Short mmCIF file of C-alpha atoms and ligand atoms in Angstrom, two decimals:
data_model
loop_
_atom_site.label_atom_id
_atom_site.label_comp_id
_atom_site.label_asym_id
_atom_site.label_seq_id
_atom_site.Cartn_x
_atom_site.Cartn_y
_atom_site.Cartn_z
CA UNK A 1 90.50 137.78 59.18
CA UNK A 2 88.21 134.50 58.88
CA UNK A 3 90.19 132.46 60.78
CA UNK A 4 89.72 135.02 63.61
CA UNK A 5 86.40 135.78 63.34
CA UNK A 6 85.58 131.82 63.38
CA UNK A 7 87.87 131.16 66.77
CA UNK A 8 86.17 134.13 68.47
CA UNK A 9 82.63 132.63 67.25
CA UNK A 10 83.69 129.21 68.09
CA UNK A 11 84.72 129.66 71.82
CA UNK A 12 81.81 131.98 72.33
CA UNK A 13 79.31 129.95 71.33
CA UNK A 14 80.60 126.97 73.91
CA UNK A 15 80.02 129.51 76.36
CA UNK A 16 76.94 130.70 75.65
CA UNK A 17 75.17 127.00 74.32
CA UNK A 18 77.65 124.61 75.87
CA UNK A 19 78.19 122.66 72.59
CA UNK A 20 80.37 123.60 69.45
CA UNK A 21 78.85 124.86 66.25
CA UNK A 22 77.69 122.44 63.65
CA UNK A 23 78.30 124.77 60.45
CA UNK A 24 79.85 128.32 60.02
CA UNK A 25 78.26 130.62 57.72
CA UNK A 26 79.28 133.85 56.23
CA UNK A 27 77.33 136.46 53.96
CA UNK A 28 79.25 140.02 52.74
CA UNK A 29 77.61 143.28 52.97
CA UNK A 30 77.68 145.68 49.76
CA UNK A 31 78.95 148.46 48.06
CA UNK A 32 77.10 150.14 45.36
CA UNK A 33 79.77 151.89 42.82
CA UNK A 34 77.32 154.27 41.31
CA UNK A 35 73.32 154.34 40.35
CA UNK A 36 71.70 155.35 43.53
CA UNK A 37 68.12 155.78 44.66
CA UNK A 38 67.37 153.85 41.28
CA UNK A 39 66.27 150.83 42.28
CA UNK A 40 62.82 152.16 43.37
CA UNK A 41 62.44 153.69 40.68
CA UNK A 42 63.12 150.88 37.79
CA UNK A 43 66.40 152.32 36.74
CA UNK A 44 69.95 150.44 36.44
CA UNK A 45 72.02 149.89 39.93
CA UNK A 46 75.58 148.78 39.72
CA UNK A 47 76.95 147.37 43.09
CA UNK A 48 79.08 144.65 44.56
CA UNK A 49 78.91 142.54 47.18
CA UNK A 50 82.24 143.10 49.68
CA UNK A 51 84.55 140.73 51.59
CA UNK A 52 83.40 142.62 55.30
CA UNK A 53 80.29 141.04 56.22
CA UNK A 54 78.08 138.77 58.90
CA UNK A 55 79.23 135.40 59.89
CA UNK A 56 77.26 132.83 61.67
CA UNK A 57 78.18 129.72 63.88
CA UNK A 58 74.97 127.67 63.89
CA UNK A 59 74.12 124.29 65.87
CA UNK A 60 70.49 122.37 65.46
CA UNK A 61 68.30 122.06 68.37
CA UNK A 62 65.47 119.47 68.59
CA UNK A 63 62.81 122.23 69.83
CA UNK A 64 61.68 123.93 67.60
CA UNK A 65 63.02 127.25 69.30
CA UNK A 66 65.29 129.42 67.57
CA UNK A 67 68.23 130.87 69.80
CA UNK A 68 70.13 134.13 68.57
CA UNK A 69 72.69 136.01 69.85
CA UNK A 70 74.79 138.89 68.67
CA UNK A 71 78.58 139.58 69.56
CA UNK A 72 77.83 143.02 68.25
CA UNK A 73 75.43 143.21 70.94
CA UNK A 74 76.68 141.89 74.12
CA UNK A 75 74.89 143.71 76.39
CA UNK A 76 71.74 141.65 74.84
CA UNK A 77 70.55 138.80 76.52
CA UNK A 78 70.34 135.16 74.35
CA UNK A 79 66.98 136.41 72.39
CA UNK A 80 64.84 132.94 72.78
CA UNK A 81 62.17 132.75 69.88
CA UNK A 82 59.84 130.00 69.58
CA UNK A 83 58.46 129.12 66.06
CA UNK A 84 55.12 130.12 66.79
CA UNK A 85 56.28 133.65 67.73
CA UNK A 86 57.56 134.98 64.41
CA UNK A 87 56.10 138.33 64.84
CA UNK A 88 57.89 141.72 65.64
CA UNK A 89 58.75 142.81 68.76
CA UNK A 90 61.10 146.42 69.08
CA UNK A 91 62.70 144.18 72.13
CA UNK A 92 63.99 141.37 70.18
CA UNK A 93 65.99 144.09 68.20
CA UNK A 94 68.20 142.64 65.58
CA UNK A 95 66.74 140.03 65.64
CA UNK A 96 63.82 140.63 64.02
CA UNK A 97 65.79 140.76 60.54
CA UNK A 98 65.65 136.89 61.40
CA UNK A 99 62.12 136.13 62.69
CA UNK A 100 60.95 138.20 59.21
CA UNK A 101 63.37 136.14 57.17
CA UNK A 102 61.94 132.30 58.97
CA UNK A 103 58.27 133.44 59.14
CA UNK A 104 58.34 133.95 55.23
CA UNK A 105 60.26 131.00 54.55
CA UNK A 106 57.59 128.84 56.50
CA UNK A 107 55.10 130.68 54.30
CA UNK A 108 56.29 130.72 50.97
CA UNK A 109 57.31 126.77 51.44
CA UNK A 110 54.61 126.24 53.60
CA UNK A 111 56.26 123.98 55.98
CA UNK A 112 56.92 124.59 59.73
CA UNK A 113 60.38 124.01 60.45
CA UNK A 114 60.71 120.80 62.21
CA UNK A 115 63.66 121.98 64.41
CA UNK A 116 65.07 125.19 65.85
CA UNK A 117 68.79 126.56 65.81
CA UNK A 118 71.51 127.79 67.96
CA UNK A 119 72.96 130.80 66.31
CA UNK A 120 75.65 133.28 66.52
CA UNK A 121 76.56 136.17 64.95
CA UNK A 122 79.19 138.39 64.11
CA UNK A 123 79.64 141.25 61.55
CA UNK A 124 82.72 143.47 61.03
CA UNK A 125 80.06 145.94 59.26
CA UNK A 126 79.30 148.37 61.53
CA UNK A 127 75.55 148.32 61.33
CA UNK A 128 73.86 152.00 60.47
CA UNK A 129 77.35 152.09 57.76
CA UNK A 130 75.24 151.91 55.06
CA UNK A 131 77.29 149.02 53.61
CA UNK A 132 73.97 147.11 54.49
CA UNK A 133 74.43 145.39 57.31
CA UNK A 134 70.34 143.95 57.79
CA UNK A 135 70.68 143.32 53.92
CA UNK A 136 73.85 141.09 55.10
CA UNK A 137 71.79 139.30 57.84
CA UNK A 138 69.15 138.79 56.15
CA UNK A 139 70.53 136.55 53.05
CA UNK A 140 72.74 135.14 56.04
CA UNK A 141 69.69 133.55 57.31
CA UNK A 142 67.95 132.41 54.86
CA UNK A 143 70.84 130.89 53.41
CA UNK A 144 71.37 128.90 56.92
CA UNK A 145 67.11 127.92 56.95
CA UNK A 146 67.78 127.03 53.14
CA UNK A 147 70.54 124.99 53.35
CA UNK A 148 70.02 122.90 57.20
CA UNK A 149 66.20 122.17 55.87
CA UNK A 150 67.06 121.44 52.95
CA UNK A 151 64.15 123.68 51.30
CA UNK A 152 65.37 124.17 47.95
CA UNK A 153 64.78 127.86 47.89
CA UNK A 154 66.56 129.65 44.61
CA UNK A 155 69.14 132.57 45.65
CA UNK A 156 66.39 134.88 43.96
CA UNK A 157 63.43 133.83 46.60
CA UNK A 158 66.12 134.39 49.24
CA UNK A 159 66.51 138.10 47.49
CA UNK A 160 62.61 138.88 47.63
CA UNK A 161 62.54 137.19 50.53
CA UNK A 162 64.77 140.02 52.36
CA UNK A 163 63.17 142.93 50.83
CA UNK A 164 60.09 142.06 51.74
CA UNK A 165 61.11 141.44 54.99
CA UNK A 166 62.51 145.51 55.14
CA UNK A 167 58.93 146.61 53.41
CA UNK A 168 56.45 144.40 55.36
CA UNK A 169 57.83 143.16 58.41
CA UNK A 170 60.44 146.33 59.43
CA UNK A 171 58.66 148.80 57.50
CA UNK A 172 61.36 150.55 55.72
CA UNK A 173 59.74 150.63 51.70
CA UNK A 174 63.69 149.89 50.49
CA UNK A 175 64.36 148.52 47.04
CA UNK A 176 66.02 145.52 46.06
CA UNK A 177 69.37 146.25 45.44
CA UNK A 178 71.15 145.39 48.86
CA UNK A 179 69.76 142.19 48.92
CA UNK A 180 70.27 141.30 45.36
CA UNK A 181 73.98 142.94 45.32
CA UNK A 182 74.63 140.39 48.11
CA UNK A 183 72.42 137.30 47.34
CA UNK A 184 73.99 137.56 43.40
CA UNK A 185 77.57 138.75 44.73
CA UNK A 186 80.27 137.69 42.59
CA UNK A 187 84.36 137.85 43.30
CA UNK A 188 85.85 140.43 41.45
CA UNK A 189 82.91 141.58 39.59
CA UNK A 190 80.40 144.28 40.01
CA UNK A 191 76.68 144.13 39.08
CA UNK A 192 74.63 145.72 36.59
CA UNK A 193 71.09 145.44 37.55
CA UNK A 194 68.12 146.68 35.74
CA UNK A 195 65.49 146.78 38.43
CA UNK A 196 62.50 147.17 36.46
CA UNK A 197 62.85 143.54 35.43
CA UNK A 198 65.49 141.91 37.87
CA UNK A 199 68.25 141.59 34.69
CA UNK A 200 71.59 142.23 35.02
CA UNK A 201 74.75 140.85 34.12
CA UNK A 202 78.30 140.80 35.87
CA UNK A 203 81.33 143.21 35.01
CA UNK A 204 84.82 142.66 35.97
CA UNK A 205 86.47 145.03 38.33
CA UNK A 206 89.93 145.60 36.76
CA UNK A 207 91.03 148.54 38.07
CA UNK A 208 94.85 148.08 36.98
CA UNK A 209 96.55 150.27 39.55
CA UNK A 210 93.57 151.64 41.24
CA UNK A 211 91.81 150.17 44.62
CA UNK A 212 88.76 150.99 46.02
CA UNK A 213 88.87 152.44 49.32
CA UNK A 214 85.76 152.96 51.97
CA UNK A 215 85.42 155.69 54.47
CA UNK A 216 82.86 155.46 57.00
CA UNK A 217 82.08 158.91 57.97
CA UNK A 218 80.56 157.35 61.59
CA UNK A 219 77.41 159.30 61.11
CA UNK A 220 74.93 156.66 61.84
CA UNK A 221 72.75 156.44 59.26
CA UNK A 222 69.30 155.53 60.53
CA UNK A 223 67.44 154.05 57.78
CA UNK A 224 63.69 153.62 59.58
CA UNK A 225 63.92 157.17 60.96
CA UNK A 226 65.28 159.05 57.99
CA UNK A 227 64.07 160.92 55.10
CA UNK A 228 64.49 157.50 52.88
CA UNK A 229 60.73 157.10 52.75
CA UNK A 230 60.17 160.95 52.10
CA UNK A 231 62.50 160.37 48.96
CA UNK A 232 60.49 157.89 47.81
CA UNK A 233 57.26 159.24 48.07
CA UNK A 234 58.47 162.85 46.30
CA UNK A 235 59.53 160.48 43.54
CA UNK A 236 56.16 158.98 43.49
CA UNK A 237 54.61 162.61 43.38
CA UNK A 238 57.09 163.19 40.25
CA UNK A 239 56.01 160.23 38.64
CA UNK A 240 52.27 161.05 38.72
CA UNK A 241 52.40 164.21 37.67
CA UNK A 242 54.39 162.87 34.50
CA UNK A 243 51.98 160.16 33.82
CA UNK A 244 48.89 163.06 33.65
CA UNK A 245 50.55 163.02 29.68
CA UNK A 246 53.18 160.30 29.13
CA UNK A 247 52.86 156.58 29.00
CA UNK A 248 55.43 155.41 31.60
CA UNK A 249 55.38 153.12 34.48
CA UNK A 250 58.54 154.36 36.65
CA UNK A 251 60.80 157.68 36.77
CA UNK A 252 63.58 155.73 34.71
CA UNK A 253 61.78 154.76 31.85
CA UNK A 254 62.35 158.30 30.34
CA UNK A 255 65.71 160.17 29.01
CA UNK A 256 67.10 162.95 29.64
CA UNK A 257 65.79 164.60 26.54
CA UNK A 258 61.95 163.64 27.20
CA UNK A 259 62.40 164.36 30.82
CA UNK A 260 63.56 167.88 29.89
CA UNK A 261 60.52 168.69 27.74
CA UNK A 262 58.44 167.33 30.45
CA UNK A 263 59.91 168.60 33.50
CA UNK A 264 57.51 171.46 34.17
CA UNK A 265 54.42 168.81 34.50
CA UNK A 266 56.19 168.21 38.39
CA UNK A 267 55.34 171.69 39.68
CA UNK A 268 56.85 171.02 43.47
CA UNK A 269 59.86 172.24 43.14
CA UNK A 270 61.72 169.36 45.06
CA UNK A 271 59.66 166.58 43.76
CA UNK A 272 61.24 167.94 39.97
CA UNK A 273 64.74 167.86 41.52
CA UNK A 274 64.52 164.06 42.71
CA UNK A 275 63.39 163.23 39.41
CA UNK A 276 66.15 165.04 37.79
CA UNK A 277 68.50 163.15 39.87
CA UNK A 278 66.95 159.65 38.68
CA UNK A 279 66.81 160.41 34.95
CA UNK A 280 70.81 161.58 35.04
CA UNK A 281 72.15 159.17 37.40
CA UNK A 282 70.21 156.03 35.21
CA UNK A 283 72.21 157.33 31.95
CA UNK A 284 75.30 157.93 34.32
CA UNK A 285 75.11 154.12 35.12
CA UNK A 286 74.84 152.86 31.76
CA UNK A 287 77.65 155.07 30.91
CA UNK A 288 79.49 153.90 33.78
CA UNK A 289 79.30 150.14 32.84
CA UNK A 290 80.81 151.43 29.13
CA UNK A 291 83.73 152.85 30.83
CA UNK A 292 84.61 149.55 32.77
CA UNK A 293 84.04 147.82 29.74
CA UNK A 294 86.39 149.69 27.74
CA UNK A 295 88.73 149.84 30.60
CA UNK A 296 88.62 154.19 30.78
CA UNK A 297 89.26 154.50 34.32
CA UNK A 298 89.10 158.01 34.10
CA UNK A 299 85.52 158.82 32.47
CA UNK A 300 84.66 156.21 35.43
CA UNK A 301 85.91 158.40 37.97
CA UNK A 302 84.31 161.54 36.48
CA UNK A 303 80.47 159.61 37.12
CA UNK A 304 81.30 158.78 40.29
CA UNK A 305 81.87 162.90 41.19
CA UNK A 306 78.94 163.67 39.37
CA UNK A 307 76.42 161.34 40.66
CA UNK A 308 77.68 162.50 44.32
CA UNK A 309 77.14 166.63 42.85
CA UNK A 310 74.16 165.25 41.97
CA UNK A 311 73.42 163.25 45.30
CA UNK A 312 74.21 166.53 47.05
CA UNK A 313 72.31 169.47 44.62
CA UNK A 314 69.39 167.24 43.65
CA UNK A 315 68.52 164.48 45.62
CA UNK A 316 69.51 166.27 48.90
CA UNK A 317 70.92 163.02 50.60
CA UNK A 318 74.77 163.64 51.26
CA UNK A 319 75.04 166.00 54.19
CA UNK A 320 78.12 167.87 55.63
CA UNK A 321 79.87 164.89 56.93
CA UNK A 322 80.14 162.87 53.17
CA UNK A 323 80.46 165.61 51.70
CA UNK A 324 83.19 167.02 53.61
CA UNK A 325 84.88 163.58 52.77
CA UNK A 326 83.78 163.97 48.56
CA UNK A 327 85.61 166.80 48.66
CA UNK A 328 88.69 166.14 50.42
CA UNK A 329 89.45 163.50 48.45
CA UNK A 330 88.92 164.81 44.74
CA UNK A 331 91.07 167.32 45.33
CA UNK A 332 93.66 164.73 45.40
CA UNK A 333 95.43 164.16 41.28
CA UNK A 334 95.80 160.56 42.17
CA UNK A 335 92.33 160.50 42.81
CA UNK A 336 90.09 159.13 39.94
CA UNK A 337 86.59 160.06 41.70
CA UNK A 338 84.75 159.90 44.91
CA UNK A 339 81.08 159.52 45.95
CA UNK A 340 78.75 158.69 48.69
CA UNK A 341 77.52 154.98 48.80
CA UNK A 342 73.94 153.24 49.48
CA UNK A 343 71.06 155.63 51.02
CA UNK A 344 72.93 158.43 52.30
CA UNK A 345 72.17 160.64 55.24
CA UNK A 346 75.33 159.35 57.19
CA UNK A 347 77.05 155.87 56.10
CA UNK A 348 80.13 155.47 54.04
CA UNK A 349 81.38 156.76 51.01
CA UNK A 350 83.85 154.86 48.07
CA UNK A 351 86.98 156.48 46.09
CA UNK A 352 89.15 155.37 43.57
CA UNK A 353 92.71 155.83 44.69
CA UNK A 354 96.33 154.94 43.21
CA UNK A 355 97.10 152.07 44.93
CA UNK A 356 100.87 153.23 45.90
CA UNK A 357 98.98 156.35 47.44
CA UNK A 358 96.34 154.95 50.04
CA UNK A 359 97.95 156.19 52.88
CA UNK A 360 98.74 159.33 51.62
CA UNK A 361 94.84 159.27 51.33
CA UNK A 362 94.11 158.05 54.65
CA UNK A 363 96.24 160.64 56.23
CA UNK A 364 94.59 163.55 54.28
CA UNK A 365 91.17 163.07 54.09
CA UNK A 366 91.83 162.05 58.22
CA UNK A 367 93.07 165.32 58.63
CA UNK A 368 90.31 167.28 56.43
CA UNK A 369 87.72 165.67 58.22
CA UNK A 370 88.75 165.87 61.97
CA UNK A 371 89.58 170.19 61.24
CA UNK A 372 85.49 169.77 59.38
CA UNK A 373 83.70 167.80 61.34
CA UNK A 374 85.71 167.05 64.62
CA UNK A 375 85.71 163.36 64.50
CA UNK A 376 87.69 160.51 63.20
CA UNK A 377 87.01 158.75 60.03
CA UNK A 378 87.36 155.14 59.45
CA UNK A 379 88.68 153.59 56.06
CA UNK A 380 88.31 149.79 54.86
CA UNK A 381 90.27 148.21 51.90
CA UNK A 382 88.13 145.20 50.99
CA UNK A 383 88.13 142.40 48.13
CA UNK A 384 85.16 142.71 45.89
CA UNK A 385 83.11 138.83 47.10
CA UNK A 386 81.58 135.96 46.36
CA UNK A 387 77.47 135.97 47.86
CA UNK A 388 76.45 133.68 51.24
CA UNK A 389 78.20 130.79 51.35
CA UNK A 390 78.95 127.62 54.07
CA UNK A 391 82.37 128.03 55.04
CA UNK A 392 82.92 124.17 54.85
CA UNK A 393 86.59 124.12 56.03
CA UNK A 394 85.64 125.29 59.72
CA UNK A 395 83.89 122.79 61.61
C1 GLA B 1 69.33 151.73 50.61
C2 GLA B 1 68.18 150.85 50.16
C3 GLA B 1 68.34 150.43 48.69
C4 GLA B 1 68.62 151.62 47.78
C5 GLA B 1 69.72 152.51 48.37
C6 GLA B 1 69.90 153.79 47.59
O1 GLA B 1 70.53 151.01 50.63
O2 GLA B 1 68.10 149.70 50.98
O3 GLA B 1 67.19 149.71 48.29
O4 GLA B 1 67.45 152.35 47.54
O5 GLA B 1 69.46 152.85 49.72
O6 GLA B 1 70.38 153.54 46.32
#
């Protein structure tokens, strides 16, 4: 796949900047295995970053100009940025993931970057697959600005740097999973991040006879112009209404116990639902983590359906399409559990499969989902991966 991915980056980039890159550069996108809509909400998020990602060839320029271009998007022009014009502009599309990322670099090191940069990218995320895609591109370039200017950034300013980038310069009030799943990514482990105070600590993913498989259910999931925002502002609501008598600072600071007493404080009906969701699926997590840890595959499997039931009744996130793909495949024995993945609304969802069985999988939830919904599917086997990094043997 790399070797590819850097050939087809390689001779494109002669044609479009008549020179060859300087460095290649590659950051994964993520899954998250279960804890959603937690990380907003200072609860416990367990995801992993994923060998499918953005790759960049990169040259150095002496202006200080920075020149993108997307083979995702080839029907876009070179987009030609000069330093000074770091601000957002709907034209400049994708790109202004990147402006938002160099603009609070040159802040937050207070330097103005001597030189510009040739770049060119390619990701075999689809973006809108809620595997994270602007999360991906994101760490990708501020990894590259880190490491050509030698700014001495830690991996954890490139993580705020990225959110902040979604909240202030996009707009989209995300948490700060994505970017830490991929920033902190680790081969073969997962991720178990408390987000109320950035700890976390990495589990292996032995999952014996077991793989991971991803099906994209092609609904485009828009983040900017869904209900994401609406979620987090009902779970604001919930939140006040429980603070009018307890002592808490976010949604996951309470149990399930004290949450039940409580529950009737949150009189809009939906806004008590959302919370419900949060205070189940941050035990669920926890309780997820013990499973991997004591290697029970199955009670693992069993969280992962019922933070998707619980996706679907409470949170009101999954729709027809992931759901139509939940159910196909639980209905399978050699299936240890399903669930949807990252925001929702559209995207991709994760199962646990028998690793002798994965086609038998492909074909039926394929066939379950064309007679549902009328269109195709798409499924990924990945390798759980390693965060940005230079890929130093391509030159
Ligand atoms: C998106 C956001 C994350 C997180 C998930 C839901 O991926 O970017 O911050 O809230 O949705 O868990």
């Amino acid at each position: 796949m790399t070797e590819n991915v850097i050939a087809l980056l390689k001779s494109s980039f002669n044609d479009l900047f008549n020179e060859q890159p300087e460095f290649y550069y590659f950051s994964p996108g993520r899954i998250n295995l279960i804890g959603e809509h937690l990380d907003y909400n200072g609860g416990h998020v367990f995801p992993a970053a994923i060998s499918f990602g953005t790759y960049a060839a990169v040259s150095i320029t002496d202006h200080p100009i920075f020149n993108f271009y997307s083979l995702n998007f080839k029907e876009e022009p070179i987009h030609s940025i000069p330093n000074e014009d770091l601000i957002f502009d709907k034209k400049h599309s994708w790109t202004n993931y990147a402006k938002g990322v160099i603009k609070y670099i040159e802040e937050q090191t207070n330097t103005t970057l001597p030189k510009g940069l040739n770049i060119c990218v390619y990701g075999n995320i689809q973006n809108g697959a809620g595997l994270s895609s602007s999360a991906s591109l994101e760490l990708l370039i501020g990894y590259i600005i880190n490491d050509i200017f030698s700014l001495n950034l830690s991996q954890l300013d490139l993580i705020k740097i990225g959110q902040r980038v979604e909240n202030e310069f996009i707009g989209l009030n995300s948490g700060i999973m994505d970017q830490f799943a991929i920033g902190m990514g680790k081969e073969s482990h997962a991720i178990l991040l408390n987000c109320n105070d950035l700890s976390y600590e990495y589990a292996p993913l032995h999952l014996k006879n077991y793989s991971l498989v991803i099906i994209n259910s092609n609904k485009r999931r828009e983040l900017s112009d869904s209900k994401y925002n609406e979620r987090r502002a009902e779970c604001e609501l919930a939140l006040q209404k429980l603070q009018t008598k307890l002592n808490i600072q976010h949604l996951c600071d309470l149990d399930v116990n004290t949450y039940e007493q409580n529950k009737n404080l949150i009189t809009d009906i939906n806004a008590q639902k959302r919370a419900k969701h949060v205070v189940y699926e941050n035990t669920r997590t926890l309780e997820a983590l013990n499973a991997l840890q004591n290697n029970d595959l199955t009670v693992f499997g069993k969280l992962m359906n019922d933070s998707h039931i619980s996706l679907k009744e409470d949170y009101d996130v999954t729709g027809k399409e992931l759901d139509t793909i939940f159910e196909s495949a639980i209905e399978l024995d050699y299936v240890l559990g399903s669930r949807m993945t990252g925001a929702g609304f559209g995207g991709c969802a994760i199962a646990l499969v028998q690793s002798d069985k994965i086609k038998d999988f492909k074909n039926h939830v394929h066939a379950q989902y064309m007679k549902v919904i009328g269109y195709e599917p798409e499924f990924y086997e990945v390798n759980i991966s390693d965060g940005p990094k230079k890929l130093k043997e391509y030159r």
